[in-house]
Coordinates of C-alpha atoms and ligand atoms in Angstrom, one line a residue:
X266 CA 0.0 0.0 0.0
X267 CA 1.2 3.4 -0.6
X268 CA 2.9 5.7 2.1
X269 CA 2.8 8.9 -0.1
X270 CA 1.3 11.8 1.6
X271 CA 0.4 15.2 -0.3
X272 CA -0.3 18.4 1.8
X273 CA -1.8 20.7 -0.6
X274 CA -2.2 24.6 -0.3
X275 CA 0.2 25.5 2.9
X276 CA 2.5 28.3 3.4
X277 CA 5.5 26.7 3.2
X278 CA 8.3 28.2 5.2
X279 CA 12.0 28.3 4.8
X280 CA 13.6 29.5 8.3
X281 CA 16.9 29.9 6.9
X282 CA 16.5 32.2 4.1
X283 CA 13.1 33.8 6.2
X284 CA 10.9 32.8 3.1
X285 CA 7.4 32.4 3.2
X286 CA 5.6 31.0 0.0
X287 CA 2.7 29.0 -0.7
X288 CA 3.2 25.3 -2.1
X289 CA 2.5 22.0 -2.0
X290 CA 4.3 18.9 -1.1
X291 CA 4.6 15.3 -2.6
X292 CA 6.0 12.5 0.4
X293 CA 7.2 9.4 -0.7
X294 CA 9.0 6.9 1.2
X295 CA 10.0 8.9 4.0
X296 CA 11.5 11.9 1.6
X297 CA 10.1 14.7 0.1
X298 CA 9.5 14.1 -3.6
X299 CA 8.0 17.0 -5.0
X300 CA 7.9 20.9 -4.1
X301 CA 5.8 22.9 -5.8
X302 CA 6.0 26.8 -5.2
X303 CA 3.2 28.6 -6.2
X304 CA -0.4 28.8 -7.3
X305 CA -1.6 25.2 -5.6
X306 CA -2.5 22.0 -8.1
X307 CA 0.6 21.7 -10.1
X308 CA 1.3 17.8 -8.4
X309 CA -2.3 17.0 -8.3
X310 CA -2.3 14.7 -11.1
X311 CA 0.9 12.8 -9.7
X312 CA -0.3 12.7 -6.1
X313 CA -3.8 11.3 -7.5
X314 CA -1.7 8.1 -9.0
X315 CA 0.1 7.8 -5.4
X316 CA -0.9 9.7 -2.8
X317 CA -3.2 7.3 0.3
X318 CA -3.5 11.1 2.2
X319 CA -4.1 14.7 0.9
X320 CA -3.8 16.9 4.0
X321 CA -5.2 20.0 3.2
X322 CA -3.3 23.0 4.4
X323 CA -5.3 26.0 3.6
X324 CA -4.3 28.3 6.1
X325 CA -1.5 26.7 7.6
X326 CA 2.2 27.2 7.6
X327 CA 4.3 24.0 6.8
X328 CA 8.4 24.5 8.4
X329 CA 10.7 22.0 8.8
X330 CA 10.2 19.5 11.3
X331 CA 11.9 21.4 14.9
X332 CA 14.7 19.8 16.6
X333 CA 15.6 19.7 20.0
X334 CA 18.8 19.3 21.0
X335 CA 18.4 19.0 24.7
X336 CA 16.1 16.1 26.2
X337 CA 15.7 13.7 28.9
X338 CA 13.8 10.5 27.6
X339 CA 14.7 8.3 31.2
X340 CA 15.4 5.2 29.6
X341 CA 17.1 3.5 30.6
X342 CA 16.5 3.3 33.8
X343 CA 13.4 5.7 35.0
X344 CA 10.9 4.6 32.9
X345 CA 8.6 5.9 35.9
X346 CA 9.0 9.5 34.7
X347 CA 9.2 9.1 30.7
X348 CA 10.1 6.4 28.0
X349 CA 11.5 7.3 24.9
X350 CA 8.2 6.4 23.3
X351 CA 6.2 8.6 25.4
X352 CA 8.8 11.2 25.4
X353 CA 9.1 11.2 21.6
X354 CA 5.0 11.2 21.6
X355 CA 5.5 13.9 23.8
X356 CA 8.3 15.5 21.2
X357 CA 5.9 15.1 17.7
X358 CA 3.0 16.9 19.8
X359 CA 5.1 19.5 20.0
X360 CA 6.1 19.9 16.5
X361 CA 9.6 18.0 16.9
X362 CA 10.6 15.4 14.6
X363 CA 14.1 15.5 16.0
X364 CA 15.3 14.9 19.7
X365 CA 18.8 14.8 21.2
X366 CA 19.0 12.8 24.4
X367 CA 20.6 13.7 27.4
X368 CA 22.9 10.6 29.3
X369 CA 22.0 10.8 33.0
X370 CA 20.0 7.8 32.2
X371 CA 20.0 4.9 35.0
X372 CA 23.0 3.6 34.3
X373 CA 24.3 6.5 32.3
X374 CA 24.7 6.7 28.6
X375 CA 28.2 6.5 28.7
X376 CA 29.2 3.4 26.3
X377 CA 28.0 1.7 22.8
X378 CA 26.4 -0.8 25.0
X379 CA 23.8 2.1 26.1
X380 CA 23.8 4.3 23.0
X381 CA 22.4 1.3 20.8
X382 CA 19.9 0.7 23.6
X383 CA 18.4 4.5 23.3
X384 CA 18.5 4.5 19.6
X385 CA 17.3 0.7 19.0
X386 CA 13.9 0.2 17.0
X387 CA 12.2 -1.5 20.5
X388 CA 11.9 1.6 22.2
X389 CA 9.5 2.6 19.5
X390 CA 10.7 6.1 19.4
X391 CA 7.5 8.2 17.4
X392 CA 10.5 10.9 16.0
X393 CA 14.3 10.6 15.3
X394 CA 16.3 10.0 18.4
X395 CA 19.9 11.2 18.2
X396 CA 22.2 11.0 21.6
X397 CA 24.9 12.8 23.5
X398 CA 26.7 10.6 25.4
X399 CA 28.4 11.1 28.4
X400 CA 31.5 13.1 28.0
X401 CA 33.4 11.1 31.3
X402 CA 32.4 7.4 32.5
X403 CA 29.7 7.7 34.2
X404 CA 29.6 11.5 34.6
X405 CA 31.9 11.2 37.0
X406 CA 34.1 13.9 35.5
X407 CA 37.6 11.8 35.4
X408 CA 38.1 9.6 32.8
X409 CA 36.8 10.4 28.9
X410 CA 34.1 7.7 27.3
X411 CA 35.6 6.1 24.0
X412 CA 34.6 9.3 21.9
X413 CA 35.3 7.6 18.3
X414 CA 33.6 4.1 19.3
X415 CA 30.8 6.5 20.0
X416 CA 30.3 8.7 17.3
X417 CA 31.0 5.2 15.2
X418 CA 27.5 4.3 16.8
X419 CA 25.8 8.1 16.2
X420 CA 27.0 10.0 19.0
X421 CA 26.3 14.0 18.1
X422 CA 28.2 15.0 20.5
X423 CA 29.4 14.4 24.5
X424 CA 28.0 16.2 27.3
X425 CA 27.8 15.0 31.2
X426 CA 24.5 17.3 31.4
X427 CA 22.9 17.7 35.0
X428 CA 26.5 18.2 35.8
X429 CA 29.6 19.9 34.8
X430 CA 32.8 18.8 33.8
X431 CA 34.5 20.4 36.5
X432 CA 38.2 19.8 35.8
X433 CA 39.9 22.1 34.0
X434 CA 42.8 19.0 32.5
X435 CA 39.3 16.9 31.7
X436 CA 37.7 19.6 30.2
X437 CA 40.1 20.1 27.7
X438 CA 40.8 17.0 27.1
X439 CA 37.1 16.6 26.4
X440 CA 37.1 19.6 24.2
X441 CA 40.6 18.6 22.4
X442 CA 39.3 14.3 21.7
X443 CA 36.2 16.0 20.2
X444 CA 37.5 18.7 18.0
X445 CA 39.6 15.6 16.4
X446 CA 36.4 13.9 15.7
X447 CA 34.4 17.4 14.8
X448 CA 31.7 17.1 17.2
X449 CA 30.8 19.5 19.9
X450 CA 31.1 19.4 23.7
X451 CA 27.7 20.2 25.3
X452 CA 28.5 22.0 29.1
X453 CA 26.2 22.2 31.4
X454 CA 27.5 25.2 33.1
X455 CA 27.4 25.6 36.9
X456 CA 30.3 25.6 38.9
X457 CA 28.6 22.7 41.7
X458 CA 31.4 23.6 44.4
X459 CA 29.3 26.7 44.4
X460 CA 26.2 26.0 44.3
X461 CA 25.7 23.0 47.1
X462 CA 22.2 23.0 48.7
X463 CA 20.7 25.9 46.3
X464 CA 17.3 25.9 44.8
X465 CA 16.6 28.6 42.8
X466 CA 18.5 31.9 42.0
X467 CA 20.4 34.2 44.6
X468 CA 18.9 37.7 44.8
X469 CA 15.8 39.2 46.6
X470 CA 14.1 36.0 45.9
X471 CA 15.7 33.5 47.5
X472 CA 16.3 36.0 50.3
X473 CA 12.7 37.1 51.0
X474 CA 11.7 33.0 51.1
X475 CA 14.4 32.2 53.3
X476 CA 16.5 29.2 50.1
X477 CA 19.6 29.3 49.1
X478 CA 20.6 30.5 46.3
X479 CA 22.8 29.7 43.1
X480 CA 24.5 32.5 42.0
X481 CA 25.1 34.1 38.4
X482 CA 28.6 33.4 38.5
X483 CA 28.4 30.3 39.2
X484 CA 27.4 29.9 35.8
X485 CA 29.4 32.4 34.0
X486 CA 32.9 31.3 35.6
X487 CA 32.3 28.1 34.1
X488 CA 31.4 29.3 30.8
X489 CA 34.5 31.9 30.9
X490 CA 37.0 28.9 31.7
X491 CA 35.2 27.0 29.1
X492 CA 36.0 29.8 26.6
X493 CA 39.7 30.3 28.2
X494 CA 40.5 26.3 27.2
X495 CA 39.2 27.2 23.5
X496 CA 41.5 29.5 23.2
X497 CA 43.9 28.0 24.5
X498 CA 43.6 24.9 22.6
X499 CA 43.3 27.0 19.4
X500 CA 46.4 28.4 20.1
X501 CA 48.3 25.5 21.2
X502 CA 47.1 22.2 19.4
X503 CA 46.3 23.7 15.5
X504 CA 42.4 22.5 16.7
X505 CA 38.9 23.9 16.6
X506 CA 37.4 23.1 19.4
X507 CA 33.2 23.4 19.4
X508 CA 31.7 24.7 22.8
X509 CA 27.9 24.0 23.5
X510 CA 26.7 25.7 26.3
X511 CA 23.4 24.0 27.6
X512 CA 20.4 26.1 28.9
X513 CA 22.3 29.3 29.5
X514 CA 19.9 31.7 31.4
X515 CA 22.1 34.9 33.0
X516 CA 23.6 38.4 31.3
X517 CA 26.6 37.5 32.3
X518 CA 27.8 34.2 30.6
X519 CA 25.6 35.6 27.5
X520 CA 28.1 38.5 27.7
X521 CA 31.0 36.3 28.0
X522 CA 29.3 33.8 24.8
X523 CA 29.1 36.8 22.9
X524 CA 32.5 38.5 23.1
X525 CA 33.8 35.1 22.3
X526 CA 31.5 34.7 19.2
X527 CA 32.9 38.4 18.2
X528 CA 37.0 37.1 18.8
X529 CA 36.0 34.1 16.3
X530 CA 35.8 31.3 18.2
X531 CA 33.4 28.3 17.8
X532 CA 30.8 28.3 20.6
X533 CA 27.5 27.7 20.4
X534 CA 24.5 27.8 23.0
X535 CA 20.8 27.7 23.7
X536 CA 18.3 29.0 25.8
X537 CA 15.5 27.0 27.2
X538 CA 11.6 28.5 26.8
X539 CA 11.2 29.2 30.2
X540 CA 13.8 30.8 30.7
X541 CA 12.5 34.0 28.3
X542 CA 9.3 33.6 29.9
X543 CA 8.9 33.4 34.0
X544 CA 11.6 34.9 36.3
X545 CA 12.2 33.9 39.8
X546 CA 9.1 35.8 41.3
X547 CA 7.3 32.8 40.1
X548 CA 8.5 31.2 42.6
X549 CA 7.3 33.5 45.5
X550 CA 3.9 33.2 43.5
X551 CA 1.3 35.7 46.0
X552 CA 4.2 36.2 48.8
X553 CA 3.5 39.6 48.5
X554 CA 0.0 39.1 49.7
X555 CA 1.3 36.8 52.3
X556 CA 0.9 33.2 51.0
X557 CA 3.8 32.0 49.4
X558 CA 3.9 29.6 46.4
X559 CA 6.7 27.6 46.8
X560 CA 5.6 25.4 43.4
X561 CA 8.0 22.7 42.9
X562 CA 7.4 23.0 38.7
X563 CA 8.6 26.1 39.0
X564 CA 12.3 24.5 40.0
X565 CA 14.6 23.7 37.2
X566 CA 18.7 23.7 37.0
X567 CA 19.6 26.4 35.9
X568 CA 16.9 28.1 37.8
X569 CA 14.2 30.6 36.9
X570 CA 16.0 34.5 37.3
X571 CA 15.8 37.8 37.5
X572 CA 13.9 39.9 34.9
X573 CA 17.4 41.3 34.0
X574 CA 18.5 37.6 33.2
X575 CA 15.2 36.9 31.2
X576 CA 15.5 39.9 29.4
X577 CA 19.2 39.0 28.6
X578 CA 18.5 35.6 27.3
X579 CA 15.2 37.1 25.5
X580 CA 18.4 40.1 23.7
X581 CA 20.6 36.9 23.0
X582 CA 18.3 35.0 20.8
X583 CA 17.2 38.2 18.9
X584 CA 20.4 39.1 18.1
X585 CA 22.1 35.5 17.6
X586 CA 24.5 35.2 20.7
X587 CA 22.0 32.5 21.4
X588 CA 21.8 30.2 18.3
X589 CA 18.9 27.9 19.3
X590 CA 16.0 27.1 21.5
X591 CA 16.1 24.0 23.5
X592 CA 13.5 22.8 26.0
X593 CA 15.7 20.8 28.8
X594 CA 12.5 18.4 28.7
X595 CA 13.0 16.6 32.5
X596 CA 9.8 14.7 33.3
X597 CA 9.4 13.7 36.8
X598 CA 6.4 11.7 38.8
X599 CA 4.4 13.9 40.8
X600 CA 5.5 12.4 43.8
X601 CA 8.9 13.3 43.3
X602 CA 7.5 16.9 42.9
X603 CA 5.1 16.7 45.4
X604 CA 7.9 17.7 48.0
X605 CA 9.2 20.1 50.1
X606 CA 11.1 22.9 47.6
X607 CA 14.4 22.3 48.5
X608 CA 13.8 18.6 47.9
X609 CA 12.2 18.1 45.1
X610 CA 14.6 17.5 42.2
X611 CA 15.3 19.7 39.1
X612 CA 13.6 19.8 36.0
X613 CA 10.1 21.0 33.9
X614 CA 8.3 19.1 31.0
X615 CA 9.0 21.1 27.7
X616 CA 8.6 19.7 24.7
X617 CA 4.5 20.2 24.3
X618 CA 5.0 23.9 25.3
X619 CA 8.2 24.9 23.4
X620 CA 6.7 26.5 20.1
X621 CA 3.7 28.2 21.8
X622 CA 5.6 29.9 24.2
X623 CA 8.5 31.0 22.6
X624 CA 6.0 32.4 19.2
X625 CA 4.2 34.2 22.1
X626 CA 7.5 35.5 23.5
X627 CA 9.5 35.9 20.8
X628 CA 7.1 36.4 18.0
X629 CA 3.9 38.2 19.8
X630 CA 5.9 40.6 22.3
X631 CA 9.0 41.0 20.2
X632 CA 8.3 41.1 16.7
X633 CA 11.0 38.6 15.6
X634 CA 9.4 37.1 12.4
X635 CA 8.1 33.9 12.0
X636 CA 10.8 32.5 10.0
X637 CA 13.6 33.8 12.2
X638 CA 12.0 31.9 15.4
X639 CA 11.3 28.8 13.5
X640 CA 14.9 29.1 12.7
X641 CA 16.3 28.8 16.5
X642 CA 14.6 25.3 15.9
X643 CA 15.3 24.2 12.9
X644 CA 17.9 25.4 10.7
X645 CA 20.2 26.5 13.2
X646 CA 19.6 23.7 15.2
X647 CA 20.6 21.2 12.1
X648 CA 23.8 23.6 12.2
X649 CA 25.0 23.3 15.6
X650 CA 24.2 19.3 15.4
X651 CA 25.8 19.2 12.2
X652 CA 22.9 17.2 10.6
X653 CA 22.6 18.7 6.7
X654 CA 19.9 17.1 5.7
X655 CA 17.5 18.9 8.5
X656 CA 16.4 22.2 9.3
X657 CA 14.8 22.5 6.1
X658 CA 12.2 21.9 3.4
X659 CA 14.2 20.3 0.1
X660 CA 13.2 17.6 -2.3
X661 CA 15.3 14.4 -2.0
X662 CA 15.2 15.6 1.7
X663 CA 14.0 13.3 5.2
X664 CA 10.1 14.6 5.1
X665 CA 10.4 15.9 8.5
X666 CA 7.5 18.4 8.6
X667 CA 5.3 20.5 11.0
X668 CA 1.6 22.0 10.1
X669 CA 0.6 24.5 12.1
X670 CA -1.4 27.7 12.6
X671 CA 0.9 30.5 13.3
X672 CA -1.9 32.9 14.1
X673 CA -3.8 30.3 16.9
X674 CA -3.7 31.7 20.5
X675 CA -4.9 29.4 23.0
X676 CA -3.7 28.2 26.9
X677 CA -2.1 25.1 27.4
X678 CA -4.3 22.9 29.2
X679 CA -1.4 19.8 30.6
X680 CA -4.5 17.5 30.5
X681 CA -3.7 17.0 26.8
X682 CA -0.2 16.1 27.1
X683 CA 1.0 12.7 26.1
X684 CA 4.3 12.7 28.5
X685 CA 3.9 10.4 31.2
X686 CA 4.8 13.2 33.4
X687 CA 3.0 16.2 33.9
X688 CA 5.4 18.5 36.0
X689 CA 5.2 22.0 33.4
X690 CA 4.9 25.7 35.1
X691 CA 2.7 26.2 31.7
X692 CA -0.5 24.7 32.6
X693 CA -3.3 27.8 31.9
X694 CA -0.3 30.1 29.8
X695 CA -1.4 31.4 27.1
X696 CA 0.2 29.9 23.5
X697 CA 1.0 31.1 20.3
X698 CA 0.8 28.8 17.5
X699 CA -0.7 25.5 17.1
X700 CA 0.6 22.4 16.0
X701 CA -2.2 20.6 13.3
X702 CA 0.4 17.8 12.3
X703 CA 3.8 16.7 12.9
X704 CA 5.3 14.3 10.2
X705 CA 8.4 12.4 10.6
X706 CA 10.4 10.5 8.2
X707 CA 7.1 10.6 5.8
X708 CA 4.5 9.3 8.7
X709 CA 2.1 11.5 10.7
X710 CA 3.0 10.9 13.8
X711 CA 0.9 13.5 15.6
X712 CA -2.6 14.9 14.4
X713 CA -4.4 17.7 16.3
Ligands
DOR224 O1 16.3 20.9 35.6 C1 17.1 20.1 35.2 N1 16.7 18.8 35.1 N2 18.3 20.4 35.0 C2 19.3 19.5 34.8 O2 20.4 19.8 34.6 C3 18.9 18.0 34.7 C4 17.5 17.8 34.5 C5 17.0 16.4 34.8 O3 17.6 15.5 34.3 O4 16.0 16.3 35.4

C-alpha cells in the first residue's frame, strides 16, 4: 500500500532564508518528492496516482520539522518519569521530529552498549532519536568515554549534562578528543562547588523565602573557563574546538558567549523557553499578599531568574548570541515533585509547550518574524548538530514536517499532554501557534 502523503495549499516556510511562499508537497518513502511553489494544483495529477492522504493545508504554515537538541527520555533506567516512546509522543506533539537525548539515564549513557539501547527500533521512538553521550564514565568527570567508538554508533556530541565537567585538564581534554572527531562538547554550566544546597537563584528572591541560592557566576565562571581552554587549545594544538553551552539563562555568561562569538571562536549555545518567559518571582507566586507559592514546577537547574536575566537571554536569541532554543525536557512523577522545595529534584516538561511559548515571547511581544523563530529550531539547530539534511524543506530531503497555525492563541491545558509526566509551570499560559500535524520521516505521527 502506498505511504505517499500530499499536503496541498500551505504556506511553506524556509527559516533559513526567512521565506514564506505557498506550495504544496509530494512525500514518498519517508523523503520529500516534489515541491511545488506557487499557485496550488501543479502535483495533483501525480499525487492522485500515489498519494493514500491529501492533508489540506489551507491556512497553515508547513516548516521544517523542529529539533531539540536537549532532552531527557529516562530510559534506561526511570521509565517511571518518561520512556523514549512517550517522550518522543511527547516530542511530535510539539512539533519535533528530532530529539537529542541527554545521558544521565539509569545507568548512564556512557558506552555503545547504552547508546544502541536508546537509539534501538524497540523503544518505539515516534521521532528521530539522536544521543549525547556522556563526555566522562559515568559522569563522573575523570576519565573520557571512547569518543570515536561512540560517534561510530551516532553520537552527536558528548556532554555529562545535570553536571559539569568540572576539571579544568578533563575539560580540555574533552574539548581537544572532540575537536579531532568534529563534534561538539555540550556543558552544562554551573560551577557545583558553588552552588551545594541551592534551589533557585540568589537575589531578593531566594532571600525574601528564606533558600539558598545559586549565583550568576556560578554559571558564568564556568562558561568563561570553558572559553579560556578554547583558546587555548586554538592556540596550542592547531584544533577547533566546538563549545555548547546547555540552557544558559544569566547576562553574564551571554556576555562572555558573545564576546567570544565576536574574537572568532566556535561556541555555540541555547536557551531554554522558560527561561525567556517566567523569572524567579514565580516562585514567590502571592508572597506579597502573604501566601507564598513555593511550586515545585517552578524549580529547574539552571533556575528561573531575574527579569534582567530573562530579558538577557530574550536580547541573546534576537540578536544571535544564542543560536537555538532548546526545551531541557525533565519529566518527573508527581511524587517526586510533590515535596518540600528544596527537595524536590530539578527539572520542567517542555517539549508540548516549546513553540507556543516562545512564538508568544519571541514572536507576539518582540516582533521577531516567523521565520527567524522557526529558525532557533530548525535550521540553526541542524547547524550546531551538524545534521545537513535537517532544518529544512528540500526535495530528496527526510520529510520531516510540522503544520501549524501561526496565528492560533490558545492556553495550554497539561491534561492533553501525552508525556507520562506532567510537571510543566505552563499549565493555563497562554500559546501562540498551534501544532495541526507533525510528520516524521514521511509518517504523521501527531494529528491535532
Ligand atoms: O532541571 C534540570 N533537570 N536540569 C538538569 O540539569 C537536569 C535535568 C534532569 O535530568 O531532570
Amino acid at each position: 500500500m502506498s505511504d505517499a502523503l500530499y499536503l496541498r495549499n500551505g504556506t511553506l516556510l524556509q527559516p533559513a532564508s526567512d521565506q514564506q511562499m505557498p506550495g504544496d508537497l509530494l512525500v514518498v518513502h519517508g523523503l520529500v518528492r516534489a515541491m511545488h511553489k506557487g499557485e496550488s494544483g501543479a502535483l495533483d495529477e501525480e499525487a492522485r496516482q500515489c498519494a493514500a492522504e491529501i492533508i489540506d493545508c489551507t491556512g497553515l504554515t508547513v516548516a521544517p520539522g523542529l529539533i531539540d537538541a536537549h532532552v531527557h527520555l529516562r530510559e534506561p533506567g526511570q521509565t517511571h518519569k518518561e520512556t523514549i516512546a512517550t517522550g518522543t509522543s511527547a516530542a511530535a506533539a510539539g512539533g519535533f521530529t528530532t530529539v537529542v537525548a541527554m545521558p544521565n539515564t539509569t545507568p548512564v549513557t556512557d558506552s555503545v552498549k547504552w547508546l544502541r539501547f536508546v537509539q534501538a527500533p524497540e523503544r518505539c521512538a515516534a521521532v528521530r532519536v539522536l544521543a549525547m553521550p556522556a563526555a566522562t564514565v559515568g559522569s563522573m568527570g575523570q576519565e573520557l568515554t571512547d569518543y570515536e567508538a561512540l560517534q561510530k554508533a551516532g553520537a552527536v556530541g558528548f556532554t555529562d549534562d545535570g553536571k559539569p565537567v568540572l576539571e579544568d585538564n578533563v575539560m580540555r581534554a574533552a574539548l581537544v578528543a572532540a575537536a579531532r572527531l568534529g563534534l561538539p562538547i555540550s556543558q552544562h554550566a554551573e560551577d557545583t562547588r558553588l552552588t551545594a544546597g541551592a534551589s533557585m537563584n540568589a537575589g531578593p528572591v531566594s532571600f525574601r523565602l528564606g533558600l539558598r541560592g545559586m549565583t550568576v557566576e556560578a554559571e558564568s565562571g564556568i562558561v568563561e573557563r570553558d572559553i579560556r581552554l578554547l583558546e587555548e587549545i586554538e592556540q596550542t594544538e592547531r584544533l577547533r574546538p566546538h563549545l555548547h553551552v546547555q540552557h544558559v539563562s544569566t547576562a553574564k555568561a551571554l556576555h562572555a558567549i558573545r564576546d567570544a562569538k565576536a574574537r572568532g571562536l566556535h561556541v555555540t549555545c541555547e536557551v531554554s523557553p522558560h527561561h525567556i518567559a517566567l523569572t524567579d518571582e514565580a516562585i514567590a507566586g502571592e508572597a506579597m499578599q502573604g501566601s507564598v507559592r513555593y511550586d515545585t514546577r517552578f524549580k529547574m537547574n539552571p533556575p528561573l531568574r531575574s527579569a534582567e536575566d530573562r530579558d538577557a537571554c530574550i536580547a541573546a536569541l534576537l540578536d544571535g548570541t544564542a543560536d537555538i532554543i532548546a526545551t531541557d525536557h525533565a519529566p518527573h512523577a508527581a511524587w517526586e515533585k510533590n515535596v518540600e522545595f528544596e527537595r524536590a529534584p530539578n527539572g520542567i516538561v517542555g517539549l508540548e509547550t516549546a513553540l507556543g511559548v516562545a512564538l508568544r515571547v519571541l514572536q507576539g511581544k518582540h516582533g521577531l518574524s516567523l521565520g527567524r523563530t522557526l529558525a532557533l529550531f530548525t535550521s540553526n539547530a541542524a547547524a550546531v548538530l551538524g545534521l545537513r539534511d535537517l532544518g529544512a524543506i528540500a526535495t530528496g530531503a527526510p520529510a520531516d514536517l510540522v503544520v501549524f497555525d501561526p496565528g492560533a492563541a490558545y492556553r495550554y491545558d497539561v491534561g492533553t499532554s501525552v508525556s507520562r509526566s506532567r510537571n510543566t509551570p505552563f499549565h493555563g499560559a497562554p500559546m501562540l501557534g498551534r501544532i495541526d500535524f507533525t510528520i516524521a520521516g514521511g509518517r504523521v505521527v501527531f494529528r491535532r
